[in-house]
Coordinates of C-alpha atoms in Angstrom, one line a residue:
M1 CA 34.1 2.1 -18.2
R2 CA 34.7 4.2 -21.3
S3 CA 31.2 3.3 -22.7
L4 CA 29.7 4.8 -19.5
A5 CA 31.9 8.0 -19.8
R6 CA 29.3 9.9 -21.5
K7 CA 26.9 9.2 -18.6
P8 CA 29.0 10.0 -15.6
I9 CA 26.0 9.9 -13.3
L10 CA 26.0 6.1 -13.9
L11 CA 29.5 5.8 -12.8
G12 CA 28.7 7.8 -9.7
L13 CA 25.9 5.3 -8.9
L14 CA 28.2 2.4 -9.6
S15 CA 30.6 3.9 -7.0
A16 CA 27.9 4.2 -4.5
V17 CA 27.3 0.3 -4.8
L18 CA 30.9 -0.5 -4.6
L19 CA 31.2 1.8 -1.6
D20 CA 28.7 -0.1 0.4
L21 CA 30.5 -3.4 0.0
P22 CA 33.4 -2.7 2.5
F23 CA 30.9 -1.9 5.3
P24 CA 28.7 -4.3 7.3
I25 CA 25.4 -5.1 5.3
A26 CA 23.6 -7.5 7.6
G27 CA 26.1 -8.9 10.0
P28 CA 29.9 -8.7 10.7
M29 CA 31.8 -7.8 7.7
P30 CA 34.1 -10.4 6.4
P31 CA 37.7 -8.8 6.2
W32 CA 38.2 -9.8 2.5
R33 CA 35.4 -7.3 1.6
A34 CA 37.6 -4.3 2.7
V35 CA 39.4 -4.6 -0.5
F36 CA 36.5 -3.0 -2.3
S37 CA 37.5 0.4 -0.4
W38 CA 40.5 0.6 -2.6
V39 CA 38.5 0.8 -5.9
A40 CA 35.1 2.0 -4.9
L41 CA 35.7 5.6 -5.9
V42 CA 37.4 4.7 -9.3
P43 CA 34.2 5.1 -11.3
L44 CA 33.3 8.4 -9.7
L45 CA 36.7 9.9 -10.1
Y46 CA 37.0 8.7 -13.7
G47 CA 33.5 10.1 -14.6
L48 CA 34.4 13.4 -13.1
L49 CA 37.7 13.8 -14.9
V50 CA 37.2 12.0 -18.3
E51 CA 37.7 14.3 -21.2
C52 CA 34.1 14.1 -22.5
S53 CA 32.8 15.3 -19.0
V54 CA 35.3 18.1 -18.8
D55 CA 34.3 19.4 -22.2
A56 CA 30.7 19.2 -21.6
P57 CA 28.5 22.3 -20.8
R58 CA 28.0 23.3 -17.2
Y59 CA 30.9 21.0 -16.0
L60 CA 31.0 22.2 -12.4
R61 CA 27.3 21.8 -12.0
R62 CA 27.2 18.4 -13.7
S63 CA 30.0 17.2 -11.5
A64 CA 28.3 18.2 -8.4
L65 CA 25.2 16.4 -9.5
V66 CA 27.1 13.3 -10.1
G67 CA 28.9 13.4 -6.8
Y68 CA 25.4 14.1 -5.2
A69 CA 23.8 11.0 -6.9
C70 CA 26.6 8.9 -5.6
G71 CA 26.1 10.2 -2.0
L72 CA 22.3 9.9 -2.1
L73 CA 22.3 6.2 -3.2
W74 CA 25.2 5.4 -0.9
Y75 CA 23.5 6.7 2.2
I76 CA 20.3 4.8 1.2
L77 CA 22.2 1.6 1.0
N78 CA 24.4 2.1 3.9
C79 CA 21.7 3.5 6.2
Y80 CA 18.7 1.4 5.1
W81 CA 18.2 0.5 8.8
I82 CA 16.7 3.9 9.4
Y83 CA 13.5 2.6 7.8
D84 CA 13.2 -0.3 10.3
T85 CA 14.0 2.0 13.2
M86 CA 11.4 4.6 12.2
H87 CA 8.7 2.1 11.2
L88 CA 9.0 -0.7 13.7
Y89 CA 10.1 1.3 16.6
G90 CA 9.0 4.8 16.0
N91 CA 5.5 3.9 14.9
V92 CA 5.9 5.8 11.7
P93 CA 3.9 4.5 8.7
P94 CA 6.0 2.9 5.8
P95 CA 5.7 5.9 3.5
G96 CA 7.0 8.3 6.3
A97 CA 9.7 5.9 7.2
V98 CA 10.8 5.9 3.6
G99 CA 10.6 9.7 3.4
I100 CA 12.9 10.1 6.5
L101 CA 15.4 7.7 5.0
V102 CA 15.4 9.6 1.7
L103 CA 15.4 13.0 3.4
Y104 CA 18.3 12.0 5.5
S105 CA 20.3 10.7 2.5
M106 CA 19.4 13.8 0.4
V107 CA 20.9 16.1 3.1
L108 CA 24.1 14.1 3.8
G109 CA 24.5 13.3 0.0
L110 CA 25.3 17.0 -0.4
Y111 CA 28.9 16.3 1.1
F112 CA 29.4 13.9 -1.9
G113 CA 28.2 16.6 -4.1
L114 CA 30.7 19.0 -2.7
F115 CA 33.5 16.4 -3.3
G116 CA 32.5 16.2 -7.0
F117 CA 32.3 20.1 -7.3
L118 CA 35.9 20.4 -5.7
V119 CA 37.3 17.7 -8.0
A120 CA 35.8 19.5 -11.0
L121 CA 36.8 23.0 -9.9
S122 CA 40.5 21.9 -9.5
R123 CA 40.4 20.2 -12.8
K124 CA 39.0 23.3 -14.4
G125 CA 41.5 25.6 -12.7
F126 CA 44.6 23.7 -13.0
R127 CA 43.8 22.3 -16.4
T128 CA 45.2 18.9 -15.6
N129 CA 44.0 15.6 -14.1
T130 CA 47.0 15.2 -12.0
V131 CA 46.3 18.0 -9.6
P132 CA 42.7 16.9 -8.6
L133 CA 43.9 13.4 -8.3
L134 CA 46.6 14.6 -5.9
L135 CA 44.2 16.8 -4.0
A136 CA 41.4 14.2 -3.7
P137 CA 42.5 12.7 -0.5
F138 CA 42.6 16.0 1.1
F139 CA 39.3 17.0 -0.2
W140 CA 37.7 13.6 1.1
A141 CA 39.2 14.0 4.6
A142 CA 38.3 17.8 4.9
I143 CA 34.6 16.9 3.8
E144 CA 34.4 14.0 6.4
F145 CA 35.7 16.5 8.9
A146 CA 33.0 19.0 8.0
A147 CA 30.4 16.3 8.3
S148 CA 31.4 15.5 11.8
R149 CA 31.2 19.2 12.8
I150 CA 28.3 20.7 10.7
T151 CA 25.5 18.1 10.5
S152 CA 27.2 15.8 13.3
V153 CA 26.5 12.7 11.5
P154 CA 30.1 11.2 10.8
W155 CA 28.4 7.7 10.2
D156 CA 30.7 5.2 8.4
Q157 CA 33.6 7.4 7.3
L158 CA 35.6 5.6 4.7
G159 CA 38.4 4.7 7.0
Y160 CA 36.2 2.6 9.2
S161 CA 36.2 0.0 6.4
Q162 CA 39.8 -1.0 7.4
V163 CA 39.1 -1.3 11.2
D164 CA 40.5 -4.8 11.0
N165 CA 43.7 -3.8 9.1
F166 CA 46.3 -3.8 11.8
L167 CA 48.8 -2.2 9.3
L168 CA 46.7 0.6 8.2
T169 CA 45.0 1.4 11.5
R170 CA 48.5 2.3 12.9
L171 CA 47.8 5.7 11.4
A172 CA 44.8 6.1 13.7
P173 CA 46.7 7.2 16.9
F174 CA 48.2 9.9 14.9
T175 CA 45.5 11.0 12.5
G176 CA 42.4 9.6 13.7
V177 CA 40.1 7.7 11.0
Y178 CA 40.8 10.5 8.7
G179 CA 44.2 9.4 7.8
I180 CA 43.0 6.1 6.9
S181 CA 40.3 7.6 4.6
S182 CA 42.9 9.7 2.9
V183 CA 45.2 6.8 2.1
L184 CA 42.2 4.9 0.6
V185 CA 41.2 7.8 -1.6
G186 CA 44.8 8.2 -2.6
V187 CA 45.1 4.7 -3.8
N188 CA 41.8 5.1 -5.7
A189 CA 43.3 8.2 -7.3
L190 CA 46.3 6.1 -8.3
F191 CA 44.1 3.5 -10.2
V192 CA 42.3 6.6 -12.0
A193 CA 45.8 8.0 -13.0
A194 CA 46.7 4.7 -14.5
L195 CA 43.5 4.9 -16.7
F196 CA 44.4 8.5 -17.8
A197 CA 48.0 7.6 -18.6
R198 CA 49.0 8.7 -22.1
S199 CA 51.0 5.6 -23.0
L200 CA 50.2 1.9 -22.4
H201 CA 53.6 1.5 -20.8
I202 CA 53.1 4.2 -18.2
R203 CA 49.5 2.8 -17.7
I204 CA 50.7 -0.6 -16.9
R205 CA 53.6 0.7 -14.6
I206 CA 51.1 2.8 -12.5
G207 CA 48.3 0.1 -12.5
V208 CA 50.7 -2.6 -11.3
G209 CA 52.1 -0.4 -8.7
A210 CA 48.6 0.4 -7.4
V211 CA 47.8 -3.3 -7.3
L212 CA 51.0 -4.1 -5.4
L213 CA 50.3 -1.4 -2.9
V214 CA 46.9 -2.5 -2.3
I215 CA 48.1 -6.1 -1.7
L216 CA 50.8 -4.8 0.6
L217 CA 48.5 -2.6 2.7
Q218 CA 45.5 -5.2 2.7
L219 CA 47.9 -7.7 4.1
G220 CA 47.5 -5.9 7.3
S221 CA 44.1 -7.5 7.7
F222 CA 45.9 -10.9 8.2
I223 CA 48.4 -9.5 10.8
T224 CA 47.6 -10.5 14.3
P225 CA 49.4 -8.4 17.0
K226 CA 50.2 -10.1 20.3
P227 CA 47.5 -10.2 22.8
A228 CA 47.2 -7.0 24.9
A229 CA 47.9 -7.3 28.6
T230 CA 45.0 -7.6 30.9
S231 CA 44.9 -6.9 34.7
A232 CA 41.1 -7.0 35.6
Y233 CA 37.9 -8.5 34.6
A234 CA 34.5 -6.7 34.2
V235 CA 31.0 -8.1 34.6
L236 CA 28.8 -6.6 31.7
L237 CA 25.1 -7.3 32.1
Q238 CA 22.9 -7.8 28.9
P239 CA 19.2 -7.8 29.9
N240 CA 17.8 -8.0 26.4
L241 CA 14.8 -5.8 27.2
D242 CA 12.2 -5.2 24.4
V243 CA 12.5 -1.7 23.5
A244 CA 9.1 -1.8 21.9
V245 CA 7.5 -2.7 25.3
S246 CA 7.0 -0.4 28.3
Q247 CA 9.2 -1.5 31.2
V248 CA 7.5 -0.7 34.5
W249 CA 8.5 -3.7 36.8
V250 CA 5.7 -3.4 39.1
G251 CA 5.7 -5.3 42.4
P252 CA 7.1 -8.8 42.1
E253 CA 8.5 -8.1 38.6
W254 CA 10.8 -5.5 40.2
D255 CA 12.1 -8.1 42.7
E256 CA 12.6 -10.6 39.9
H257 CA 14.7 -8.3 37.8
L258 CA 16.7 -7.1 40.8
S259 CA 17.4 -10.7 41.9
W260 CA 18.8 -11.4 38.5
I261 CA 21.0 -8.3 38.4
M262 CA 22.4 -9.1 41.8
E263 CA 23.1 -12.7 40.8
Q264 CA 24.7 -11.8 37.6
S265 CA 26.9 -9.1 39.1
Q266 CA 28.6 -11.6 41.4
S267 CA 29.5 -13.7 38.3
N268 CA 33.3 -14.3 37.8
C269 CA 32.8 -16.8 35.0
T270 CA 30.2 -17.0 32.1
P271 CA 30.2 -18.7 28.7
S272 CA 31.4 -16.4 26.0
I273 CA 32.2 -16.2 22.2
A274 CA 35.9 -15.7 21.0
G275 CA 35.6 -12.6 18.8
M276 CA 32.5 -11.5 17.1
P277 CA 29.2 -13.1 18.2
T278 CA 28.4 -15.2 14.9
S279 CA 27.0 -18.7 14.6
Q280 CA 30.4 -20.0 13.3
A281 CA 32.4 -18.3 16.2
P282 CA 34.0 -20.6 18.7
A283 CA 33.5 -20.5 22.3
A284 CA 36.2 -18.4 24.2
P285 CA 38.7 -20.4 26.2
S286 CA 37.9 -20.3 29.9
D287 CA 40.1 -17.9 32.0
C288 CA 38.0 -18.3 35.2
G289 CA 41.0 -19.0 37.2
Q290 CA 42.3 -15.5 36.6
N291 CA 39.0 -13.8 37.7
T292 CA 39.5 -13.7 41.4
P293 CA 37.0 -11.3 43.1
P294 CA 36.4 -8.4 43.1
P295 CA 35.8 -7.3 39.5
G296 CA 37.3 -4.3 38.1
I297 CA 33.8 -2.9 37.3
V298 CA 30.2 -3.9 37.0
A299 CA 28.0 -2.4 34.3
W300 CA 24.4 -2.1 33.4
P301 CA 23.7 -0.8 29.9
E302 CA 21.5 2.0 28.4
A303 CA 18.3 0.0 28.4
P304 CA 14.5 0.7 28.6
S305 CA 14.4 -0.1 32.3
P306 CA 12.4 1.8 34.8
F307 CA 15.5 3.1 36.6
R308 CA 15.2 6.9 37.6
G309 CA 17.8 9.0 39.4
D310 CA 15.1 10.2 41.8
D311 CA 13.9 6.8 42.8
P312 CA 15.2 5.7 46.3
R313 CA 14.9 2.1 45.0
F314 CA 17.5 2.8 42.2
A315 CA 20.0 4.4 44.8
S316 CA 19.6 1.3 47.0
L317 CA 20.2 -1.0 44.1
L318 CA 23.4 0.9 43.2
R319 CA 24.7 0.7 46.8
S320 CA 23.8 -3.0 47.0
I321 CA 25.6 -4.1 43.8
A322 CA 28.7 -2.0 44.7
T323 CA 28.9 -3.3 48.3
T324 CA 28.1 -6.9 47.4
T325 CA 30.6 -7.1 44.6
H326 CA 33.1 -4.7 46.2
A327 CA 33.5 -3.0 42.8
P328 CA 32.7 0.2 41.1
V329 CA 29.4 0.0 39.4
V330 CA 28.1 1.8 36.2
V331 CA 24.4 1.8 35.7
G332 CA 22.4 3.5 32.7
H333 CA 19.3 5.3 33.8
I334 CA 17.3 8.5 33.3
G335 CA 18.8 11.2 35.3
R336 CA 16.7 14.0 36.8
D337 CA 17.2 17.4 38.2
E338 CA 15.1 20.7 38.3
A339 CA 15.9 21.3 34.6
G340 CA 14.5 17.9 33.4
D341 CA 15.5 14.5 32.2
Y342 CA 18.9 13.2 31.0
N343 CA 20.1 10.0 29.4
S344 CA 22.7 9.3 32.1
A345 CA 25.1 6.8 33.7
A346 CA 25.5 6.7 37.4
F347 CA 28.8 5.6 39.1
A348 CA 29.1 4.1 42.4
A349 CA 32.3 3.3 44.4
P350 CA 32.9 -0.1 45.9
D351 CA 32.0 1.2 49.3
G352 CA 28.5 2.1 48.0
N353 CA 29.0 5.8 47.6
I354 CA 27.3 7.1 44.6
V355 CA 30.1 9.4 43.2
G356 CA 28.0 11.0 40.5
R357 CA 26.7 10.5 37.1
Y358 CA 27.6 11.3 33.5
D359 CA 24.9 12.9 31.5
K360 CA 25.0 12.2 27.7
I361 CA 26.2 15.2 25.9
H362 CA 25.6 14.2 22.2
L363 CA 22.0 13.3 21.9
V364 CA 20.4 11.6 18.8
P365 CA 18.1 14.0 16.9
F366 CA 14.6 12.6 16.6
G367 CA 15.5 9.8 19.0
E368 CA 16.4 11.7 22.2
Y369 CA 15.3 15.1 21.2
I370 CA 13.3 16.8 18.4
P371 CA 15.0 19.8 16.9
Y372 CA 12.6 22.6 16.0
R373 CA 9.8 20.8 17.7
D374 CA 7.2 23.2 16.2
V375 CA 8.1 22.2 12.7
F376 CA 8.6 18.5 13.4
F377 CA 5.4 18.1 15.5
F378 CA 4.6 14.9 13.8
A379 CA 7.9 13.3 15.2
K380 CA 6.7 12.9 18.8
H381 CA 6.4 9.1 18.5
L382 CA 10.1 9.0 17.9
T383 CA 10.9 10.1 21.5
Q384 CA 8.3 7.6 23.0
Q385 CA 6.1 10.4 24.1
I386 CA 8.6 11.7 26.7
D387 CA 10.0 15.2 26.8
D388 CA 13.2 16.0 25.1
F389 CA 16.4 14.9 27.1
H390 CA 18.6 17.7 28.1
R391 CA 22.2 17.6 27.2
G392 CA 25.0 17.0 29.6
K393 CA 27.7 19.7 30.0
Y394 CA 30.8 17.9 31.3
R395 CA 32.9 14.9 30.1
K396 CA 33.3 13.6 33.5
V397 CA 35.6 10.7 34.5
F398 CA 35.2 8.7 37.6
S399 CA 37.9 7.2 39.9
A400 CA 37.7 4.1 42.0
G401 CA 40.2 1.4 43.2
G402 CA 43.0 3.4 41.9
H403 CA 41.9 3.6 38.3
T404 CA 39.8 6.2 36.3
F405 CA 37.0 5.4 34.1
G406 CA 35.5 7.2 31.1
I407 CA 31.9 6.5 30.3
F408 CA 30.1 7.5 27.0
I409 CA 26.6 6.6 25.9
C410 CA 25.5 4.8 22.7
Y411 CA 25.7 7.4 19.6
E412 CA 28.6 9.3 21.3
S413 CA 30.9 6.7 20.3
I414 CA 31.0 7.8 16.7
F415 CA 32.6 11.2 17.6
A416 CA 36.3 10.6 17.8
D417 CA 37.2 14.2 18.9
E418 CA 34.7 14.0 21.8
I419 CA 35.8 10.5 23.0
R420 CA 39.4 11.3 23.2
Q421 CA 38.6 14.0 25.7
F422 CA 37.8 11.3 28.2
A423 CA 41.3 10.1 27.9
V424 CA 42.7 13.6 28.2
N425 CA 40.8 13.9 31.4
G426 CA 42.5 10.9 32.8
A427 CA 40.4 7.9 31.9
E428 CA 42.5 4.6 31.7
V429 CA 39.7 2.6 30.3
F430 CA 36.4 3.4 28.4
V431 CA 33.1 2.1 29.4
N432 CA 30.5 2.4 26.4
I433 CA 26.9 1.6 27.4
S434 CA 24.5 1.4 24.6
D435 CA 21.0 0.2 23.5
D436 CA 21.2 -1.1 19.9
G437 CA 17.8 -2.7 20.1
W438 CA 16.4 0.1 18.1
Y439 CA 18.4 -1.2 15.1
G440 CA 17.0 -4.7 15.0
D441 CA 18.9 -7.3 12.9
T442 CA 20.2 -4.8 10.4
S443 CA 23.7 -3.6 9.5
A444 CA 23.7 -0.8 12.1
P445 CA 24.8 -2.7 15.3
W446 CA 27.8 -3.8 13.5
Q447 CA 28.6 -0.5 11.9
H448 CA 28.2 1.1 15.4
L449 CA 30.6 -1.5 16.8
N450 CA 33.2 -1.0 14.2
M451 CA 33.2 2.8 14.9
A452 CA 33.6 2.1 18.7
R453 CA 36.5 0.0 17.9
M454 CA 38.2 2.8 16.1
R455 CA 38.0 4.8 19.3
A456 CA 40.0 2.2 21.1
I457 CA 42.6 2.2 18.4
E458 CA 42.8 6.0 18.3
N459 CA 43.3 6.3 22.1
R460 CA 45.0 3.0 22.8
R461 CA 42.4 2.1 25.4
W462 CA 40.4 -0.9 26.3
I463 CA 36.7 -0.3 25.8
L464 CA 34.1 -2.4 27.8
R465 CA 31.0 -2.2 25.6
D466 CA 27.8 -3.1 27.5
T467 CA 24.7 -3.2 25.4
N468 CA 21.0 -4.2 26.0
N469 CA 20.9 -6.8 23.3
G470 CA 24.3 -7.1 21.8
V471 CA 27.0 -6.5 20.7
T472 CA 28.3 -6.8 24.4
T473 CA 32.0 -7.1 24.3
S474 CA 35.5 -6.3 25.3
I475 CA 37.6 -4.4 22.8
D476 CA 41.4 -4.2 23.1
P477 CA 43.6 -1.2 22.4
Y478 CA 44.2 -2.6 18.8
G479 CA 40.4 -2.6 18.1
R480 CA 40.0 -6.3 18.3
V481 CA 36.8 -7.8 19.8
T482 CA 38.3 -10.2 22.3
V483 CA 35.2 -11.9 23.8
S484 CA 31.5 -11.2 23.4
A485 CA 28.1 -12.3 24.4
P486 CA 25.5 -13.8 21.9
R487 CA 23.0 -11.3 20.7
H488 CA 19.3 -11.3 21.8
V489 CA 20.1 -13.3 24.9
I490 CA 19.5 -12.4 28.5
T491 CA 23.0 -13.0 29.8
S492 CA 26.1 -11.5 31.3
L493 CA 29.6 -11.3 30.0
V494 CA 32.7 -11.7 32.2
A495 CA 35.5 -10.1 30.2
R496 CA 39.2 -9.4 30.9
Y497 CA 40.7 -6.0 30.3
G498 CA 43.5 -3.7 31.1
Y499 CA 44.3 -0.1 31.9
N500 CA 46.4 2.5 30.1
D501 CA 47.3 6.1 30.9
D502 CA 49.5 6.9 27.9
L503 CA 48.3 9.5 25.5
T504 CA 48.5 9.0 21.8
F505 CA 49.1 11.9 19.5
Y506 CA 45.6 11.8 18.4
T507 CA 44.3 11.9 22.0
R508 CA 46.5 14.9 22.8
Y509 CA 45.9 17.0 19.8
G510 CA 42.8 15.8 18.1
D511 CA 41.8 16.3 14.5
L512 CA 45.0 18.2 13.4
F513 CA 45.2 16.1 10.4
A514 CA 41.7 16.7 9.3
I515 CA 42.1 20.5 9.9
L516 CA 45.3 20.5 7.8
C517 CA 43.4 18.8 5.0
G518 CA 40.7 21.6 5.3
I519 CA 43.4 24.2 5.1
I520 CA 44.9 22.6 1.9
T521 CA 41.3 22.3 0.5
L522 CA 40.6 26.0 1.0
A523 CA 44.0 27.0 -0.4
A524 CA 43.5 24.8 -3.5
V525 CA 40.0 26.2 -4.0
A526 CA 41.4 29.7 -3.8
K527 CA 44.1 29.0 -6.4
A528 CA 41.7 27.0 -8.7
V529 CA 39.2 30.0 -8.6
R530 CA 42.1 32.5 -9.3
L531 CA 43.4 30.4 -12.2
S532 CA 39.8 30.1 -13.7
L533 CA 39.2 33.7 -13.6
R534 CA 42.4 34.4 -15.3
V535 CA 41.6 31.9 -18.0
N536 CA 38.2 33.5 -18.4
L537 CA 39.6 36.9 -18.6
R538 CA 42.2 35.8 -21.2
I539 CA 39.5 34.4 -23.4
K540 CA 37.3 37.5 -23.2
R541 CA 40.2 39.7 -24.2
Q542 CA 40.8 37.4 -27.2
V543 CA 37.2 37.5 -28.3
S544 CA 37.1 41.2 -28.0

């Protein structure tokens, strides 16, 4: 690494590659790859703080550029699936799809640039490597928090790499994913401190301590908590509709689909996979004997179906499913009122009464609406020629059978502070309906799943995740995928789950830890600037 010290931008690019490894790349991530998250930032931090970088001209600017290069490459590697989505399903020509991916990465890479700048600023102000290494975990969490609020794209925050680590994820009910990210950055900083230690003896002691800490914490990936209690079963329909084909269902086609929906809704036993739906995964043991009617809930996902809220046939279908199964029903559809269209989920009680609908609040830019439509006129293909969806206004919960359900749609699952509000409003179980067909066979469905799993951990809630083409699954309050349906198959999943009305610290108070990290960051910046100005003033006086 010393040979690269004079080219810190190469160290930043190396960190980008290492940082991509602890996230899903083309399928479920093997738990052992999570170990890279403990060392991925070591090259970047070393390149920012090594003496030849600190002494180089325009140190702050160079450090921001190093961080930015790291972020730019990481987003390209981590979110390469944007190209497939834009080209294959958005009808964007290859050069345009590449341009969208690069532009996306250029914008979000600025957060990494800010991290590099803050580390360099604290090094320049405090004139020691110790302080920036101590502050790095707070800087990182504060910047992740800023990304979730400013650009609203908190995709694959560092802490998600440890979603399978039962030991480390015990922080999430208190700090959210930000606490896990901070621990990871802190250990990366500890390795860098070992590299900068003045004597070999101290270097070995710090390095060995860091390795032992990693081993201890990573052992959490091999701890299996006892199974979470279940008290009901859900029927999750997976229609596997082609997102690239218009779904009209005229005449007999409508009847065929409805016949399948009614048949599957009444299932109380279906073949399923234990854990993640991979080719090596074993079949789940049969628990059909526990699934005595009626189910706790029946769900139809977000999917390119012709279901419209103002269609009398849709209301009739809802009532038929509910009264036939004697269960509450959630169905994804396009909701409508005088204002326009919404991406919605209708909820019907077991007696067939349509209680209401939840309208998706956090829409996908360029997927469900086009920001600044006059500027981005060329993006009309990305919304499939329909008008922009309108945003919902309320995080509604729905009650039936003595229990309360919180429903959120697709992309909303990545926003921790928003999902917790369903639990605050009384939801005892989460229902996440999604259409991951837009991602194809890329890393995105698995990344999306892991972020939803973290929502279960933070709030200690079961999540029933019903998707158009997979991953359809039941997630327990520890974030474990209990059973799942095979991907890209027309099927349904009968899954056991439970209810919980306890509120975790994170559920009650939200992102307090991340806010605290932001306050520490601002205070550190103010102090570093003050110290830098004092040093500059002293130098000017000496010169004069």
